[in-house]
Amino acid sequence: MTRPLLELAGISKSYGGLKALDAVSASMRAGEVVGLLGDNGAGKSTLLKVLSGALVPDSGEVRVAGRPVHFRSPRDAEAAGIEMVYQDLALVPTLDAASNMFLGREPVRPGLLGRLGFLDKRRMRQESDRRIAELGASRVPPRREITLLSGGQQQAVAIARATGGDEETILLLDEPTAALGVKQRERIMSLIRALRDKGTLVILITHDLPSCFDLADRLVVMRLGRIVAHVETSQTDMGEVVGWITGARDPLVTMPVKEAQ
Amino acid sequence: MTGAVPTRSGSRLVVVRDLAIVGVLALSLIVFTIGHGPGFLSLRNLSNILDAAALVAIFAVGEAVVIMAGAIDLSIAAIAAASGVLAGRLLVEGLPSALVLLIALLFGALLGLVNGLLVTALRLTPLVATLASLSVFSGLAFILADGRQIFGVVEFGWLGQQRLWNSITVPTIVMIALVAAVAIFMSQTRWGLRLLAVGGNLEAARRSGIRVTAYTNGAFVFSGATSALAGCITLGFLTTAEPASATTVIFQAITAVALGGVALSGGRGSVLRVGIGAVVLSVIATGLLVMAIPPYYALVITGVLLVLAVLLEAVLTRVARKTSEVS
């Protein structure tokens, strides 16, 4: 059995008297898609923020590939191989696809021009094409402004941006299929499968239960800051999951969980 | 396969949108050449047109950078006045003119930094911040001048009036050099790209690890320096340091910026086309002048042109988006 890529041990976070995360523990492996489900206010977003470095938890520990990590900023999380694709995409609508893919880490030309900050635009376009192709998505014109791309194409750019590094990555996807047409949703879903097959751990946050059942190997359901279910997708159904989300069903955690020390 | 054709026509529409200002320039030259005669295209007249465009273009380049960074600078004329007055006083004191130019540019940059800090440190909106600084800097110009004009400042003549090879003027050369340098900076360097990102989506830029406040401050500092440069050139050809701000400059500058296709909401634009936009304004003003049409018609034509330019941009963008959604 492969060792877990991502471990959460007793993560807690309170806002005033409200426990947004209450001793959350879970472990996830490389090359799987984990669906993170729950109602609004269940703690999904808070957990995402902890994992992406946007929020420091009050207590508990995050381990990546067995090593404890302490994120103080999204940069720290990126350095540990965790990338987040936000629901609002976090792309610059007025810039082209290639520019967006490299924003903040733009390749420059060799020599003096590079030291003057001159962009290697050709490399940006070629890399952009290569990454999109690697994801198995249909071609996105690298010089096309983001506003002129379809929702699916924009999502592909955002994901390609996040998975650009070649190290083992953990990809956090917040509502990736929201606001997409049927055909585009299919494309993004096959893109997520391709990432999983490459060995990426994909954590999928969504309200779209059918997509989630289609994609996820395992499901983690949260309610009121706790994990109330952690099960193989094949061993449950939508009725049960809705029960956990609403609190109508008793908690069930079938996956082995390493408790906080 | 089905998507290929509409996608390509979407790109073509964007090209049309981006080159429209060149068409407007050509059209205005043709109209006035027909109206006035081939003398309109004489070397002398063309160099006069460029000279008349230079001031607006220099202001507009600074303004364009600020607008691309997602802000706006209303204080450019006041910075020009204050810097011009400071330069005038220092020249009267007998300081060498190159040194005075440098001091005036640094002074303008400093005033620009004040604008930047009002926005980045005090979190004022750029509109409010530079409306306030417009007032403060306008007053500062009068304070520096002891409330009156300084006459007979001829030391900046080389900067404001000099004609080279009996045709092109120094302000024209300054304009061309500035437009070229900033156009290359904005379109070819990572700093230019990041500045556009800050203007296009501040949050995305921040999440990409870009130090967004540095870019906003930098844009205002640059705009302050270009305004000071324009102030020094004005001093050069007037030979009078005038503490009263040229209040219409801001409108001309923003018009040139908009004609150049810069999104006033930030994040998009080409400095080269802004330069052409300033030249278009100058062609219209000069053309009406030589045809003895009263200059107030220029105001009307400029306004109509601005509406058409922005409409064309919006319509073509919308159509291009629609065609690409089909794919």
Coordinates of C-alpha atoms in Angstrom, one line a residue, chain A residues 76-190:
Chain A
D76 CA 4.6 28.1 1.0
A77 CA 1.9 25.7 -0.1
E78 CA 3.0 26.0 -3.7
A79 CA 6.5 25.2 -2.7
A80 CA 5.2 22.0 -1.1
G81 CA 3.5 21.1 -4.3
I82 CA -0.1 22.1 -3.4
E83 CA -1.9 24.2 -6.0
M84 CA -5.3 25.7 -5.7
V85 CA -7.6 26.6 -8.6
Y86 CA -10.1 29.1 -7.3
Q87 CA -13.8 29.1 -8.2
D88 CA -13.4 32.6 -9.7
L89 CA -10.4 31.2 -11.7
A90 CA -8.0 33.9 -10.6
L91 CA -7.1 34.6 -14.2
V92 CA -6.5 38.1 -15.5
P93 CA -9.3 38.5 -18.0
T94 CA -7.5 41.1 -20.1
L95 CA -4.3 39.1 -20.7
D96 CA -3.8 36.2 -23.1
A97 CA -3.8 32.5 -22.2
A98 CA 0.0 32.1 -22.3
S99 CA 0.6 35.2 -20.1
N100 CA -1.9 33.9 -17.5
M101 CA -0.2 30.5 -17.4
F102 CA 3.1 32.1 -16.5
L103 CA 2.1 35.1 -14.5
G104 CA 4.5 35.7 -11.6
R105 CA 7.0 33.1 -13.0
E106 CA 7.5 34.3 -16.6
P107 CA 10.4 32.9 -18.6
V108 CA 12.7 35.5 -19.9
R109 CA 15.1 35.5 -22.8
P110 CA 18.7 34.4 -22.3
G111 CA 21.5 36.9 -21.8
L112 CA 21.3 40.7 -21.4
L113 CA 17.7 41.0 -22.7
G114 CA 16.6 38.5 -20.0
R115 CA 18.3 40.5 -17.3
L116 CA 16.3 43.5 -18.6
G117 CA 13.2 41.5 -18.1
F118 CA 12.4 40.7 -21.7
L119 CA 9.9 37.9 -22.0
D120 CA 10.6 34.8 -23.9
K121 CA 7.2 34.9 -25.6
R122 CA 7.8 32.1 -28.0
R123 CA 8.6 29.8 -25.2
M124 CA 5.6 30.9 -23.3
R125 CA 3.3 30.1 -26.2
Q126 CA 5.0 26.7 -26.9
E127 CA 4.8 25.8 -23.2
S128 CA 1.2 26.9 -23.1
D129 CA 0.3 24.6 -26.0
R130 CA 2.3 21.7 -24.5
R131 CA 0.7 21.9 -21.1
I132 CA -2.8 22.2 -22.5
A133 CA -2.1 19.2 -24.8
E134 CA -0.7 17.2 -21.8
L135 CA -4.0 17.7 -20.0
G136 CA -5.8 16.2 -23.0
A137 CA -7.8 19.4 -23.5
S138 CA -8.5 20.8 -26.9
R139 CA -6.2 23.5 -28.1
V140 CA -6.5 27.0 -26.5
P141 CA -5.0 29.7 -28.7
P142 CA -2.2 31.0 -26.5
R143 CA -2.5 34.6 -27.8
R144 CA -6.2 34.8 -27.2
E145 CA -7.4 37.1 -24.4
I146 CA -9.1 35.2 -21.5
T147 CA -12.3 37.1 -22.0
L148 CA -12.5 35.7 -25.5
L149 CA -12.2 32.1 -24.3
S150 CA -15.1 29.8 -23.4
G151 CA -15.7 28.8 -19.8
G152 CA -14.2 25.4 -20.3
Q153 CA -11.1 26.9 -22.0
Q154 CA -10.6 29.3 -19.1
Q155 CA -10.9 26.4 -16.7
A156 CA -8.3 24.5 -18.7
V157 CA -5.9 27.4 -18.6
A158 CA -6.4 27.8 -14.8
I159 CA -5.7 24.1 -14.3
A160 CA -2.7 24.0 -16.7
R161 CA -1.3 27.0 -14.7
A162 CA -1.7 25.1 -11.4
T163 CA -0.2 21.9 -12.7
G164 CA 2.7 23.5 -14.5
G165 CA 5.4 22.2 -12.2
D166 CA 6.4 18.6 -12.9
E167 CA 6.8 17.6 -9.2
E168 CA 4.2 15.4 -7.5
T169 CA 1.3 17.8 -6.9
I170 CA -1.8 18.1 -4.9
L171 CA -4.5 20.0 -6.8
L172 CA -7.3 21.7 -5.0
L173 CA -10.2 22.4 -7.3
D174 CA -13.0 24.6 -6.1
E175 CA -16.3 24.0 -8.0
P176 CA -14.5 23.3 -11.3
T177 CA -17.6 22.5 -13.2
A178 CA -19.8 25.3 -12.0
A179 CA -21.1 27.5 -14.7
L180 CA -20.0 25.2 -17.5
G181 CA -22.1 23.7 -20.3
V182 CA -22.6 19.9 -20.6
K183 CA -19.9 19.4 -23.2
Q184 CA -17.4 21.6 -21.4
R185 CA -18.1 19.8 -18.1
E186 CA -17.2 16.5 -19.9
R187 CA -13.9 18.0 -21.0
I188 CA -13.0 19.2 -17.6
M189 CA -13.9 15.8 -16.1
S190 CA -11.7 13.9 -18.5

